[in-house]
Every structure is written in structure tokens, then in C-alpha cells.
Amino acid sequence: MVAVSDGRTSAPASARTRVGRPLLSLALASMMDEVHAHSGAVYLLAAEEPVLEMAVMAGLPRAFAAPWERVGLSAPIPVAEAVRERRLVWVGGEEDMARHYPRIAVVLPYPFALAALPVATASTAYGAVFVTWPGSHPPQLSDRERDHLTAACDRLALRLERALEESRPLLPEPDLLAAPVVGGTAGTLGTVEAARMVARLPYGLCSLDLNGRVTFANTAAAELIGVPVSGLLGTQLWASVPWLNDPVYEDRYRAALISQHTTSFVALRPPGDWLSFRMYPNTTGLSVRVTRARAVAEMNRAGPQPGDAPSRLVTISQVLTLAGALTEAVGVQDVVQLVADEVAPAVGSQALVVLGSRAGRLHVLGHRGYADPHLVERFDGLPMSEQTPGTHALNTGVPAFFDSREELERLYPSRHATPDGFAAWAYLPLIASGRPVGTCVLAYADPHPFPADERAVLTSIGGLIAQALERALLYDAKHQLAHGLQAALLPHSLPRLPGIEAASRYLPATQGMDIGGDFYDLVPTQGVAAAVIGDVQGHNVTAAGLMGQIRTAVRAYTTVGQAPEEVMRSTNRLLIDLDVDLFASCLYLRLDPARGRAVMARAGHPPPLLRRPDGKVRVLDLAGGPLLGIDGLAGYPTTEVDLAPGSVLVLYTDGLIESPGVDIEDALAELGERLGAAGQLPLDELADLLIREGANAQERIDDVALLLLRAR
């Protein structure tokens, strides 16, 4: 059984094979006839999954509802909502659809009304029904219509329940489309005289069925279009006439059928003849009048004009491009920049603001296009309880459109005091994962009307921006957490040591969370000092936490006076005792600048470099032991190294010398050459120079830590 949101049971789709007669088609046809609806569909719940499947459709081709043939119960779609909430869902028109169901409005931006109802008994949900009316339907559903629809759905649910109990099979049922007006041959309209009358008319006439196929065309239409009547019959105009093969023209046919309003467009028949097509729909199909558009030809217009064809605010390809671009946004500022670069130009906006909230206050996440940024930034920190269009959209999740300054100031008088130089605004709530994450404000330089189809497109684009912003906010939060944790685990500054000058650098990997296990430290002790650098495998919080433990342990063992080899052995045992299945490399030095000596112990770490006072560089490939955390009985032999005044020791992690396609020996030699040539520079400048190549890399697969020590 499939559970619906209210916990009541629903029938499996196997019920669809247990009824005998065309029950669904008859029930739907009767229901549409009772309320004078012109299209509708019946959905049944699928077996073993919370999905509604379209069983039969009437009045329009199924292709019109193709995106919703299978609908998840959680989808923001009227039929799914009707089942979830066990109630009638009413959509009163184009604006209502754009406001509450923008995904549908984007695909079907036409004036029509819709009612969706559950097909359910008191205990079991079987599916849902929707019916639609032309855009001329009143904005409210009448009591008579509501009662008829509710009673019809209740009767259908009882019949499905009875059929299921009696195991009567439900055979597949065809969709209900009106029969074609005429079939077969040109010039047959029912009587010979009617055909003669149509043939004498000075303009072209075509008849299209509900699928858009030509069922009749007179000679004048064929001559105007330039295709014989025999080449038109049974085909769709946009399929059989190459210069009509444009989604704009097919869209007019859809608009006429769904809205049941007369629609028209003009099209250029090559090389230079403009034709006007006017479509007159009813529930059986469309009549099309074709004439020459002389006024258009005389004006030498380059294409269909506003009003002749639908004004597409954003094409499907543009929406896909915007979606693709927004998926590449990483941080919040990336999202703001992409909206400025991609979305605003596409919708004709000249400026934008992206707003968010934190701790009950409004926050400006980013803005573009304002001559005076202070006009925007003054809203940062505003309490969410303040009555502004930005806080209202964020609090309610309802978009707001203001086509003039007068309209905005009438509803929000406080805006009199904050003129920003713009004349129209769209406030788009950014809803992601069912909650508002922000508001995108698009500003227009001139008064700008927002028709219903444009509102639907803008609201849908707001959904794309919301998803990108939600990801970006999460990324920025993780990024700040990672940097804060890394900063807390590494030394804030290096201590001053007698006879030793020190400098350090750290670069996180560009892959992962910008946090890793590389560490360094400089520990002052009585008369001497200790330096350590290491690398815990991994670039995540676990690696960083273990790094902090190792660094603390090394400092503690150093402070109590353990010798270098003992520090390494103690740290090794600690790592094994922690049982974290991670390994670490480490290089430990006990510095004695007064004697000009250093004692080193190494655990699987890359060898340090030593630049002598004469400029020669040596790789200190010292003896050592295995990585920490592998063998609890491992030993770590030490080596004493001369550290004459002016000598520079370079301690680093492998991220400095490892990169794809580069041999480590070559990378180490190149590092030595740079050190030899620039070793006399001040230590901070030398550190920047040595790490610069890693800092400029587009992709660092590993962290980089660098510790420089110069004997004075």
C-alpha cells in the first residue's frame, strides 16, 4: 500500500487492472460535461511508490500534459496537492497559476482555470482528477461546479472500490479526443454546396483537429502557403511547411486550444511574403484563416511583432544555460555575479540585490547596478519585522511585482525616503528545500508591466537562484568553519628565538573543504628550541583534528625535555593508541643556535633543504623511521647537522613539490635552484617566493605547509 501524507491508505495501481468497462473515460466525460470543462484527466496511484500516473486524458492531446504524466505525491502540482491534503485545489487563472505553481505556468503560460480533486473514500485514496476551463471562466469556482465535481469524484472512488472488491479488470482506456471535422479529401465539408462556398472565398481556410493535424484546406490556403492540399492533409502545419517549423507558431496553436481564445500570428513565407494566421478554437479543433499581411510587408518588418506571437521572456535554451551556470556557482558572491551576468540581462533588469536573513535581521548578500551602494547597504541589519517589500517577500515566500514607483510607494510609504533611481521592481522569494533562503530583487530603469507569463518565468528563475544560493550559503559556512578550525589549530604567530629567524606559510588544497592535516610549530625551551613540521593524511575535519592532537603532543613531549628520537617514538605510540586508521609524516628538529647545530629525526617526511652561507643548497636526505601510526615498535634515528650563521633550513610538506605529471626529483631540484638564487632575501620574501607557484596553481591536490629557519 502507498501511504499518503495524512496517513490514510491508498489503493495500489493494480486496481487499474481490476475494472471491466471504460469506467474512467465515462466518469471523466460525464464530469466535464456537467461543469462545461473543456479538458481533464484522471490519475491513479502507482503500486509500491508514491506516484500518480495519468490513466486517461480528455479534450486535449496528452502531449500538452506530458511533463506531468507521472507526478510524485510530494510534487508542487495541483493533483498531488489534492491527494496529499484530501481537498479540492482551485487555480483561478493565469496569475493564480504563476503565483502558486510557477513550474506549470512556465510550460503553459496561457489563460485557463483548473480544479484538481482527490478520488478517495474515507479510508483509501485511489488517485486524482483535474479539469480545466478557458480563460473566460470566472476567477472563482461556483458552488454548483464544486458540488458536481466533488460528487462525481466520490462516485468514481466508490466504483473503483467496488470494482477492486469484485476483481473486475480495468482494461487500458484511450484518451478522449473529439472526432475530426472532416476526414480524407479536400473540399468535403458535409455538403457539396458548403465546399463550393468555401472554395469561392478570397482567403485561405484550414481546419485542424485537436492534435494540430490539417483535416481540411481550401485551394486559396494551399496557394498562399505554397503546399498542395494533398501535402497538407493529415499533417501538422509546422511539420509539413518548413518556414512554419518554429516553436513560436506551434505555441499559438497550444495557446488557442488551452485558453479557447482566438489567437494569431504572422509568418514570413520566403522570400518576402508575410502571411497572417488567425486561429478560432472550440472543443473539437481549430479553424484557421490565412491571409496576406500587407501592412507587415509594407513596413518590411524582420519578424513577428509583439502581439502577433508570444513574447518569450527567456527561451528554454536560455533557462538551461542559466541553470547550468548557477550549478557552477560556489560561494554566495559567485551566485550574485552570475545573476548579474546571466539572469538580469536575460530579463531586461538593470540592477539587482540578493537579500538573506540571519538572527532575525535582513542582510544584503550582494548587489550590482546601483550608482550609490549606500542606498542598498542601509537595509543591511534591518529587523525582519520592518514593513518593507524585501522583508515581506522573505517572510511570506510570495513574489511581489511593482510596475511603477507609485505602486511601490502606495503600499510602502517609507520608500519615499529612499529613492534609488529605478522605476519598477520584481521581488522574488528564493525558496529551496521548502524554506525561504533569501530574496532576489530585480530593478528596472523604466516602468515595467509584469504580465502573468513573465511573472511565471521570473518566479521559476527564482527557484533556480534559490537552489544555487542554498548551496552557496552552505559552502560559505563550511568554508568559514574550515578556515576557523585551521587557524585555531596552527600557530597564530611564531615565537622569537635567540639566534633563529623564522617564517611560515600555509595553503589549503583547492579540492575538499579547504582544511587539511599539514602542520608546523616552533617551540621555545630552556636554552634551545624545537621545530616540527608534519602531514596527516586527508583533507577533512578528521585529519585537522588529529593534526591538532599531534601538534599538542609534540609540544608537550618537547616541553618535558624528551630527546628528538623520544619525541618521535612517543608521538608514534600516541597515534597508534588513538586507533584512527590515519598515518602522519613528521620532521622534528632540536635547534641549538649557540653551538650552530641542529639534531633531526624523520618519520617518512620529505627531506629538508639546507642553504649554506655560500649559497650552495643541499638536500638533507637523513636516515629515519616509518610514518607515524604504522609500527608501535619503530625507532627514529637522529642526525646532527651543521647550522652555521646565515644558513637557511627549508622544511615543507609534499604538497609543495608534488603535482600531476611532474617528477618529484625534478620538482625538488627546481625548489633547490630557487632557494639557492634567492636565499639571501628577507625570510618573509623568500617564503612568498618559494610558495608562489603553489599559490598560483588552479588545482592543488594537497595542502602546502612551509617553515623557514635562518641561523643568525
XYZ file of C-alpha atoms in Angstrom:
712
model
C 0.000 0.000 0.000
C 1.145 3.560 -0.667
C 0.803 5.926 2.249
C -0.348 9.490 1.638
C 0.557 12.465 3.744
C -2.369 12.212 6.121
C -1.580 8.627 6.996
C -4.620 7.083 5.293
C -4.065 4.193 2.905
C -4.163 4.339 -0.868
C -5.020 1.716 -3.416
C -2.305 0.071 -5.471
C -2.210 0.688 -9.197
C -3.097 -2.961 -9.622
C -6.618 -1.631 -9.184
C -6.180 -0.319 -12.716
C -6.389 -3.903 -13.985
C -9.453 -4.852 -11.965
C -12.357 -2.983 -13.528
C -14.310 -4.204 -16.538
C -15.762 -1.305 -18.577
C -14.269 2.076 -19.574
C -15.068 3.411 -16.155
C -12.536 6.224 -16.049
C -13.304 7.625 -19.508
C -17.054 7.628 -18.900
C -16.675 9.230 -15.481
C -14.344 11.922 -16.822
C -16.549 12.713 -19.822
C -19.621 12.983 -17.589
C -17.778 15.170 -15.114
C -16.542 17.566 -17.823
C -19.999 17.769 -19.366
C -21.634 18.616 -16.031
C -19.367 21.604 -15.386
C -18.722 22.586 -19.045
C -14.978 21.973 -18.733
C -13.032 21.604 -21.966
C -10.239 19.245 -20.842
C -9.363 16.958 -17.968
C -7.528 13.849 -16.831
C -7.766 11.003 -14.323
C -4.707 9.888 -12.334
C -4.336 6.663 -10.374
C -1.817 5.937 -7.652
C 1.011 3.662 -8.722
C 1.788 0.408 -6.973
C 4.501 0.420 -4.320
C 5.546 4.032 -4.888
C 4.090 7.442 -4.029
C 3.414 8.422 -7.639
C 0.299 9.452 -9.566
C 0.090 8.086 -13.123
C -2.174 9.586 -15.787
C -4.707 6.901 -16.779
C -6.835 8.838 -19.271
C -6.993 12.391 -20.639
C -9.825 14.155 -22.442
C -10.314 17.263 -24.524
C -6.639 17.936 -25.375
C -3.722 15.872 -26.670
C -1.809 14.080 -23.926
C 1.345 15.815 -25.187
C 0.073 19.023 -23.568
C 0.428 17.365 -20.160
C 3.489 15.251 -21.000
C 5.647 16.700 -18.177
C 3.028 15.578 -15.663
C 2.107 12.073 -16.846
C 3.818 10.747 -13.702
C 3.641 13.017 -10.658
C 5.230 12.377 -7.282
C 2.873 12.837 -4.344
C 5.247 15.416 -2.883
C 5.409 17.462 -6.107
C 4.114 21.056 -6.089
C 1.407 20.129 -8.603
C -2.363 20.596 -8.073
C -3.303 16.892 -8.470
C -0.594 15.830 -5.992
C -1.664 18.522 -3.554
C -5.298 17.411 -3.877
C -4.356 13.846 -2.850
C -1.947 14.905 -0.080
C -4.422 17.259 1.542
C -7.653 15.448 0.599
C -9.266 18.613 -0.734
C -10.272 20.424 -3.907
C -7.464 22.610 -5.281
C -8.604 25.600 -7.352
C -6.404 27.661 -9.692
C -8.433 30.624 -10.895
C -6.358 31.773 -13.831
C -3.006 32.738 -15.269
C -1.833 34.876 -12.357
C -3.014 32.343 -9.802
C -1.052 29.628 -11.603
C 2.074 31.785 -11.789
C 1.874 32.567 -8.084
C 1.260 29.067 -6.728
C 2.504 26.681 -9.430
C 5.211 28.511 -11.391
C 6.589 25.300 -12.898
C 3.300 24.689 -14.699
C 2.914 28.347 -15.636
C 6.315 28.369 -17.335
C 5.365 25.445 -19.584
C 1.733 26.538 -20.132
C 1.677 30.350 -19.869
C -1.915 30.653 -21.116
C -5.158 31.893 -19.559
C -7.075 28.910 -18.202
C -8.630 27.797 -14.918
C -8.119 24.419 -13.253
C -9.664 22.338 -10.488
C -7.997 19.239 -9.012
C -9.770 16.831 -6.671
C -8.847 13.609 -4.881
C -10.530 10.377 -5.863
C -10.813 8.822 -2.419
C -13.093 7.144 0.061
C -12.900 7.802 3.796
C -10.090 5.271 4.185
C -8.402 4.895 0.814
C -7.029 7.258 -1.826
C -7.186 5.917 -5.397
C -5.943 8.919 -7.350
C -6.999 12.361 -8.523
C -8.809 14.235 -11.287
C -8.217 17.608 -12.849
C -10.451 19.555 -15.231
C -9.768 22.868 -16.979
C -11.824 25.729 -18.393
C -10.935 28.522 -20.850
C -9.530 31.774 -19.501
C -13.012 33.310 -19.732
C -14.128 31.251 -16.717
C -14.902 33.407 -13.643
C -11.985 33.622 -11.162
C -13.973 31.641 -8.582
C -15.442 28.161 -8.789
C -19.212 28.238 -8.383
C -20.964 26.219 -5.689
C -22.757 24.213 -8.387
C -19.461 23.312 -10.078
C -17.839 22.451 -6.764
C -20.725 20.201 -5.735
C -20.864 18.430 -9.105
C -17.117 17.783 -9.170
C -16.956 16.581 -5.572
C -19.926 14.253 -6.005
C -18.537 12.862 -9.270
C -15.132 12.103 -7.704
C -16.816 10.455 -4.718
C -18.863 8.271 -7.065
C -15.762 7.327 -9.034
C -13.921 6.368 -5.825
C -16.818 4.114 -4.760
C -16.902 2.457 -8.186
C -13.155 1.808 -8.043
C -13.540 0.381 -4.551
C -16.386 -1.907 -5.659
C -14.519 -2.982 -8.782
C -11.453 -3.798 -6.716
C -13.503 -5.893 -4.318
C -15.153 -7.767 -7.213
C -11.851 -8.216 -9.100
C -13.295 -6.784 -12.308
C -10.450 -5.943 -14.722
C -9.740 -2.399 -15.844
C -8.661 -2.512 -19.470
C -6.480 0.257 -20.923
C -8.691 3.154 -21.991
C -7.959 5.520 -24.901
C -7.807 9.246 -24.372
C -10.963 11.142 -25.334
C -10.411 13.468 -28.280
C -13.092 14.942 -30.484
C -13.550 13.360 -33.908
C -12.097 15.344 -36.818
C -14.428 17.768 -38.513
C -13.663 16.315 -41.921
C -11.639 13.314 -42.932
C -9.988 12.262 -46.088
C -10.336 14.563 -49.058
C -10.121 18.251 -49.737
C -13.289 20.178 -50.274
C -15.580 17.922 -48.219
C -17.364 19.913 -45.521
C -20.537 17.887 -45.239
C -22.339 19.137 -48.334
C -21.172 19.922 -51.855
C -22.589 23.439 -51.666
C -20.713 24.205 -48.471
C -17.480 23.103 -50.141
C -18.197 25.326 -53.148
C -18.883 28.276 -50.856
C -15.573 27.880 -49.045
C -13.699 27.498 -52.338
C -15.076 30.859 -53.553
C -13.788 32.796 -50.530
C -10.813 35.120 -51.267
C -8.801 33.924 -48.271
C -7.422 30.612 -47.134
C -9.238 28.331 -44.720
C -7.873 25.315 -42.849
C -9.322 23.074 -40.191
C -7.069 21.487 -37.555
C -8.009 18.692 -35.183
C -7.028 18.736 -31.524
C -3.646 17.224 -32.399
C -2.938 20.055 -34.809
C -3.372 17.930 -37.936
C -4.916 19.520 -41.044
C -8.292 17.891 -41.762
C -9.373 20.380 -44.435
C -7.726 23.079 -46.540
C -9.223 25.087 -49.417
C -7.350 25.927 -52.582
C -6.658 29.514 -51.503
C -4.927 28.302 -48.319
C -2.777 25.872 -50.301
C -1.779 28.607 -52.762
C -0.921 31.072 -50.007
C 1.107 28.518 -48.031
C 2.747 27.136 -51.164
C 1.989 23.468 -50.476
C -0.631 21.406 -52.350
C -3.759 20.435 -50.429
C -2.687 16.798 -50.623
C 0.589 17.739 -48.934
C -1.226 19.449 -46.062
C -3.950 16.938 -45.185
C -3.158 14.774 -42.187
C -0.049 16.748 -41.274
C 0.736 19.468 -38.774
C 1.459 22.838 -40.377
C 4.722 23.304 -38.504
C 5.857 19.836 -39.628
C 4.888 19.970 -43.315
C 5.727 23.638 -44.017
C 9.458 24.301 -43.432
C 9.121 28.034 -42.782
C 6.464 27.357 -40.126
C 8.779 24.949 -38.291
C 9.247 27.249 -35.308
C 8.135 26.598 -31.704
C 6.549 30.075 -31.637
C 3.898 29.043 -34.173
C 3.144 25.707 -32.502
C 2.823 27.658 -29.261
C -0.021 29.718 -30.748
C -1.946 26.529 -31.518
C -1.458 25.361 -27.935
C -2.488 28.770 -26.598
C -5.689 28.723 -28.645
C -6.716 25.228 -27.534
C -5.943 25.660 -23.836
C -7.362 29.182 -23.461
C -10.158 28.726 -26.062
C -9.352 32.283 -27.136
C -8.753 33.411 -30.696
C -5.028 33.739 -31.314
C -2.991 34.919 -34.273
C 0.498 35.279 -35.627
C 2.287 36.474 -38.738
C 4.989 34.497 -40.511
C 7.373 35.192 -43.370
C 6.961 32.918 -46.390
C 10.298 33.118 -48.208
C 11.495 35.182 -49.851
C 9.384 38.142 -48.767
C 5.678 37.382 -48.410
C 4.142 37.918 -44.978
C 1.073 35.812 -44.118
C -1.357 36.267 -41.242
C -2.772 33.184 -39.486
C -5.800 33.595 -37.228
C -6.992 30.613 -35.167
C -10.584 30.173 -33.937
C -10.767 27.301 -31.412
C -13.522 25.226 -29.911
C -13.608 21.880 -28.145
C -13.377 19.925 -31.431
C -10.399 21.684 -33.012
C -9.448 24.944 -34.687
C -10.480 26.868 -37.787
C -7.603 28.824 -39.314
C -7.927 31.810 -41.643
C -4.869 32.581 -43.779
C -4.459 35.986 -45.481
C -1.685 38.200 -46.773
C -0.349 40.560 -44.104
C 0.128 43.534 -46.422
C 0.729 46.076 -43.683
C 3.549 43.943 -42.366
C 5.118 43.548 -45.796
C 4.934 47.269 -46.459
C 6.684 48.028 -43.187
C 9.351 45.425 -44.125
C 9.365 44.031 -40.631
C 12.029 41.451 -39.926
C 9.890 39.080 -37.892
C 6.737 38.592 -35.877
C 5.858 41.577 -33.750
C 4.676 41.738 -30.149
C 1.046 40.776 -30.100
C 1.335 38.646 -33.214
C 3.364 35.985 -31.465
C 4.064 35.226 -27.835
C 6.775 37.309 -26.231
C 9.148 34.747 -24.774
C 10.974 36.403 -21.905
C 13.522 33.589 -21.678
C 13.825 30.710 -24.124
C 14.174 27.097 -22.991
C 17.804 27.116 -24.089
C 18.406 30.236 -22.002
C 16.797 28.615 -18.962
C 19.039 25.569 -19.390
C 22.051 27.860 -19.763
C 21.106 29.759 -16.609
C 20.602 26.506 -14.712
C 23.968 25.208 -15.880
C 25.720 28.438 -14.952
C 24.157 28.515 -11.497
C 25.255 24.950 -10.776
C 28.837 26.159 -11.185
C 28.472 28.868 -8.542
C 30.459 28.025 -5.422
C 30.084 30.869 -2.931
C 27.392 33.497 -2.389
C 29.298 36.134 -4.323
C 29.568 33.720 -7.249
C 25.772 33.451 -7.250
C 25.351 37.235 -7.130
C 27.786 37.691 -10.002
C 26.120 35.010 -12.125
C 22.689 36.538 -11.562
C 24.124 39.897 -12.618
C 25.870 38.462 -15.675
C 23.290 35.920 -16.848
C 19.840 36.451 -15.328
C 19.446 40.244 -15.193
C 20.325 40.838 -18.877
C 18.034 37.993 -19.979
C 15.006 39.518 -18.230
C 15.831 43.158 -19.007
C 16.723 44.209 -15.467
C 19.330 46.914 -14.852
C 20.155 46.248 -11.172
C 19.717 43.591 -8.542
C 20.024 42.882 -4.833
C 20.217 39.481 -3.168
C 18.901 39.514 0.405
C 19.143 36.948 3.170
C 18.334 36.805 6.866
C 20.297 35.993 9.983
C 19.322 36.282 13.638
C 16.033 37.993 12.794
C 17.608 40.680 10.636
C 17.792 41.365 6.935
C 21.228 41.084 5.343
C 22.372 42.286 1.952
C 24.293 39.350 0.478
C 25.283 41.227 -2.659
C 24.158 43.808 -5.192
C 25.005 45.130 -8.651
C 23.963 48.091 -10.785
C 23.369 50.772 -8.134
C 25.200 54.053 -8.647
C 25.192 54.686 -4.889
C 25.816 51.410 -2.996
C 24.861 53.086 0.298
C 21.206 53.140 -0.842
C 21.244 49.346 -0.758
C 23.564 48.765 2.165
C 21.420 50.867 4.504
C 18.958 47.952 4.538
C 21.633 45.623 5.940
C 20.747 44.682 9.518
C 17.122 45.834 9.219
C 14.820 43.855 11.571
C 12.713 41.294 9.732
C 9.656 42.791 11.434
C 10.034 46.024 9.424
C 7.434 46.514 6.703
C 9.458 46.542 3.504
C 8.882 44.637 0.260
C 12.150 42.741 0.810
C 11.236 41.517 4.304
C 7.677 40.731 3.191
C 8.857 38.510 0.316
C 11.362 36.778 2.605
C 8.834 36.244 5.407
C 5.921 35.074 3.267
C 7.596 33.406 0.305
C 5.196 35.273 -2.017
C 6.626 37.182 -5.009
C 5.767 40.845 -5.443
C 5.837 42.880 -8.654
C 5.676 46.675 -8.795
C 5.379 48.109 -12.294
C 5.857 51.718 -11.163
C 7.265 53.767 -8.293
C 3.763 54.984 -7.472
C 2.550 51.439 -6.868
C 5.523 50.649 -4.610
C 5.205 53.833 -2.571
C 1.446 53.387 -2.201
C 1.998 50.062 -0.418
C 5.273 51.030 1.296
C 5.224 54.783 2.031
C 8.651 54.596 3.685
C 10.203 54.119 0.247
C 9.564 57.850 -0.370
C 12.669 58.487 1.728
C 14.917 56.065 -0.185
C 14.750 56.820 -3.921
C 17.160 54.592 -5.805
C 16.615 55.909 -9.320
C 14.637 52.894 -10.553
C 11.036 52.705 -11.699
C 9.895 49.068 -11.408
C 10.818 46.081 -9.251
C 10.343 42.328 -9.009
C 10.803 40.798 -5.532
C 11.378 37.064 -5.991
C 11.374 34.881 -2.865
C 14.127 32.281 -3.104
C 12.595 29.039 -1.828
C 14.830 25.970 -1.526
C 14.096 22.715 0.297
C 10.722 24.142 1.284
C 12.058 27.183 3.128
C 12.951 30.759 2.126
C 16.712 31.271 1.856
C 16.612 34.797 0.504
C 15.022 37.312 -1.834
C 16.247 38.415 -5.255
C 15.253 41.979 -6.126
C 15.370 42.896 -9.817
C 15.152 46.631 -10.555
C 14.177 48.238 -13.867
C 15.119 51.717 -15.051
C 11.705 52.387 -16.622
C 8.149 51.465 -15.622
C 7.750 47.806 -16.488
C 4.481 45.853 -16.622
C 4.731 42.237 -15.472
C 2.217 40.102 -17.411
C 1.349 36.717 -15.977
C 3.664 34.711 -18.233
C 6.604 36.942 -17.310
C 5.799 36.591 -13.613
C 5.771 32.827 -14.047
C 9.161 32.846 -15.751
C 10.687 35.143 -13.126
C 9.293 33.022 -10.299
C 10.697 29.882 -11.903
C 14.101 31.515 -12.367
C 13.905 32.462 -8.688
C 13.714 28.737 -7.936
C 16.968 28.142 -9.831
C 18.656 31.013 -7.991
C 17.352 29.686 -4.658
C 18.926 26.275 -5.156
C 22.249 27.861 -6.098
C 22.072 30.244 -3.138
C 21.276 27.441 -0.694
C 24.348 25.523 -1.871
C 26.459 28.676 -1.759
C 25.399 29.582 1.778
C 26.231 26.066 2.922
C 29.585 26.207 1.143
C 30.452 29.591 2.659
C 29.510 28.331 6.125
C 31.705 25.250 5.702
C 34.460 27.403 4.261
C 34.384 29.747 7.257
C 34.268 26.788 9.645
C 37.227 25.166 7.903
C 39.306 28.314 7.953
C 38.410 28.999 11.568
C 39.351 25.472 12.599
C 42.578 25.554 10.607
C 43.519 28.924 12.073
C 42.821 27.647 15.598
C 44.993 24.551 15.113
C 48.004 26.291 13.555
C 50.193 28.810 15.436
C 48.846 32.366 15.268
C 52.440 33.598 15.186
C 55.916 32.171 15.561
C 57.810 32.930 18.799
C 61.009 34.979 18.725
C 64.016 32.771 19.404
C 67.560 33.886 20.172
C 69.795 33.207 17.175
C 66.921 31.947 14.955
C 64.774 33.859 12.483
C 61.595 32.060 11.307
C 58.809 32.449 8.716
C 55.925 30.164 7.794
C 53.208 29.774 5.160
C 50.182 27.519 4.739
C 47.996 26.892 1.656
C 44.955 24.573 1.769
C 44.171 22.172 -1.068
C 41.741 23.518 -3.662
C 39.780 20.258 -3.515
C 37.730 19.382 -0.459
C 36.924 21.628 2.498
C 39.975 23.946 2.402
C 41.198 22.226 5.526
C 43.846 19.574 5.995
C 46.337 17.793 8.172
C 49.519 19.751 7.394
C 51.012 21.461 10.447
C 54.121 23.207 11.738
C 55.248 24.621 15.064
C 58.168 26.316 16.756
C 58.614 25.511 20.451
C 60.971 27.519 22.708
C 62.605 25.556 25.548
C 65.366 26.204 28.088
C 68.474 27.268 26.094
C 67.354 25.520 22.886
C 64.290 25.350 20.643
C 62.380 22.746 18.657
C 60.820 22.977 15.215
C 58.362 20.465 13.792
C 56.508 20.034 10.529
C 54.176 17.204 9.599
C 51.362 15.968 7.407
C 48.372 13.869 8.499
C 46.765 12.155 5.506
C 43.444 13.607 4.386
C 41.838 16.989 3.764
C 38.932 16.948 6.178
C 37.910 17.691 9.737
C 39.183 14.316 10.983
C 42.654 14.992 9.576
C 42.657 18.505 11.016
C 41.574 17.293 14.451
C 44.270 14.618 14.531
C 46.797 17.177 13.378
C 45.896 19.335 16.360
C 46.383 16.391 18.724
C 49.789 15.537 17.240
C 50.964 19.128 17.372
C 49.895 19.399 21.021
C 51.598 16.090 21.870
C 54.877 17.125 20.209
C 54.834 20.399 22.110
C 54.156 18.582 25.397
C 56.898 15.979 24.854
C 59.319 18.764 23.924
C 58.462 20.809 26.989
C 59.184 17.920 29.369
C 62.651 17.568 27.831
C 62.405 14.423 25.707
C 65.169 13.923 23.134
C 64.185 14.139 19.428
C 64.070 10.351 18.948
C 61.918 10.001 22.093
C 59.528 12.724 20.913
C 59.003 10.809 17.682
C 58.541 7.440 19.421
C 56.075 8.912 21.935
C 54.059 10.575 19.175
C 54.036 7.359 17.173
C 52.655 5.379 20.134
C 50.026 8.071 20.765
C 48.819 7.891 17.163
C 48.539 4.093 17.336
C 46.682 4.300 20.676
C 44.169 6.733 19.157
C 43.229 3.986 16.636
C 42.107 6.395 13.924
C 43.473 4.469 10.924
C 45.333 7.552 9.713
C 49.079 7.957 9.248
C 51.268 11.015 9.544
C 54.674 12.056 8.312
C 56.800 14.254 10.569
C 60.156 16.014 10.732
C 61.423 17.126 14.154
C 64.461 19.360 14.868
C 66.142 20.263 18.114
C 67.869 23.618 17.410
C 70.984 24.802 19.247
C 71.912 28.098 17.582
C 74.586 28.895 20.205
C 76.546 25.821 19.069
C 75.474 26.172 15.426
C 73.970 22.691 15.436
C 70.621 21.002 14.812
C 69.564 17.438 15.632
C 66.877 15.974 13.386
C 64.555 12.961 13.485
C 62.391 11.992 10.493
C 59.273 9.821 10.132
C 58.586 9.299 6.429
C 58.683 13.034 5.721
C 60.216 14.705 2.617
C 63.862 15.695 3.252
C 64.563 19.309 4.244
C 66.770 21.634 2.230
C 69.766 23.453 3.710
C 71.206 26.548 2.066
C 74.676 27.250 3.346
C 76.045 30.776 3.784
C 77.971 30.417 0.497
C 74.700 29.873 -1.425
C 75.080 26.151 -2.039
C 71.969 24.061 -1.429
C 71.986 20.543 -0.036
C 69.149 18.039 0.245
C 69.356 16.552 3.751
C 68.276 13.010 2.914
C 68.583 11.859 6.514
C 68.043 8.427 7.958
C 64.660 7.998 9.613
C 61.803 5.704 10.511
C 58.395 4.826 9.026
C 55.315 7.007 9.044
C 53.776 7.640 12.449
C 50.900 5.307 13.275
C 52.174 2.171 11.498
C 54.537 0.327 13.839
C 54.396 0.791 17.595
C 57.959 -0.537 17.996
C 59.535 1.641 15.289
C 62.664 3.609 16.078
C 63.571 7.022 14.723
C 67.354 7.606 14.473
C 68.664 11.164 14.662
C 71.227 13.077 12.616
C 73.210 16.132 13.672
C 73.520 18.873 11.047
C 75.788 21.922 10.934
C 73.801 25.154 11.163
C 76.325 27.948 10.664
C 75.184 31.602 10.875
C 73.495 32.603 7.629
C 72.304 29.074 6.901
C 68.663 28.620 5.883
C 66.673 25.453 6.599
C 63.607 24.816 4.450
C 61.033 22.452 5.992
C 57.985 21.697 3.841
C 55.210 19.203 3.206
C 54.905 17.220 -0.001
C 52.200 19.487 -1.411
C 54.977 21.972 -2.261
C 56.757 19.596 -4.644
C 54.060 17.189 -5.793
C 51.883 17.967 -8.804
C 50.347 15.757 -11.527
C 52.775 14.920 -14.328
C 55.839 16.355 -12.583
C 58.649 14.129 -11.325
C 59.338 14.713 -7.617
C 63.124 14.721 -8.151
C 62.764 17.438 -10.790
C 60.447 19.463 -8.570
C 62.891 19.169 -5.650
C 65.786 20.266 -7.861
C 63.812 23.269 -9.060
C 62.970 24.212 -5.452
C 66.678 23.998 -4.606
C 67.577 26.256 -7.522
C 65.091 28.911 -6.389
C 66.392 28.667 -2.844
C 69.985 28.991 -3.992
C 69.264 32.036 -6.131
C 67.121 33.929 -3.612
C 68.296 32.620 -0.234
C 69.718 35.994 0.778
C 66.267 37.679 0.673
C 64.470 38.592 3.901
C 62.827 35.441 5.163
C 59.202 36.547 4.544
C 60.023 37.469 0.954
C 61.829 34.158 0.489
C 58.804 32.273 1.867
C 56.490 34.066 -0.576
C 58.833 33.310 -3.449
C 59.126 29.610 -2.665
C 55.392 29.114 -2.250
C 54.270 31.369 -5.109
C 53.967 28.571 -7.654
C 51.702 26.614 -5.326
C 49.638 29.709 -4.587
C 49.045 30.331 -8.293
C 48.046 26.740 -9.075
C 44.447 26.321 -10.249
C 44.200 22.855 -8.684
C 46.202 21.927 -5.589
C 45.576 18.295 -4.786
C 47.328 18.614 -1.410
C 47.907 21.161 1.341
C 51.186 23.065 1.471
C 52.999 23.940 4.688
C 56.359 25.733 4.723
C 58.627 26.619 7.640
C 61.859 28.564 7.066
C 64.597 28.861 9.709
C 67.663 31.074 9.366
C 70.588 30.973 11.803
C 71.785 34.469 12.718
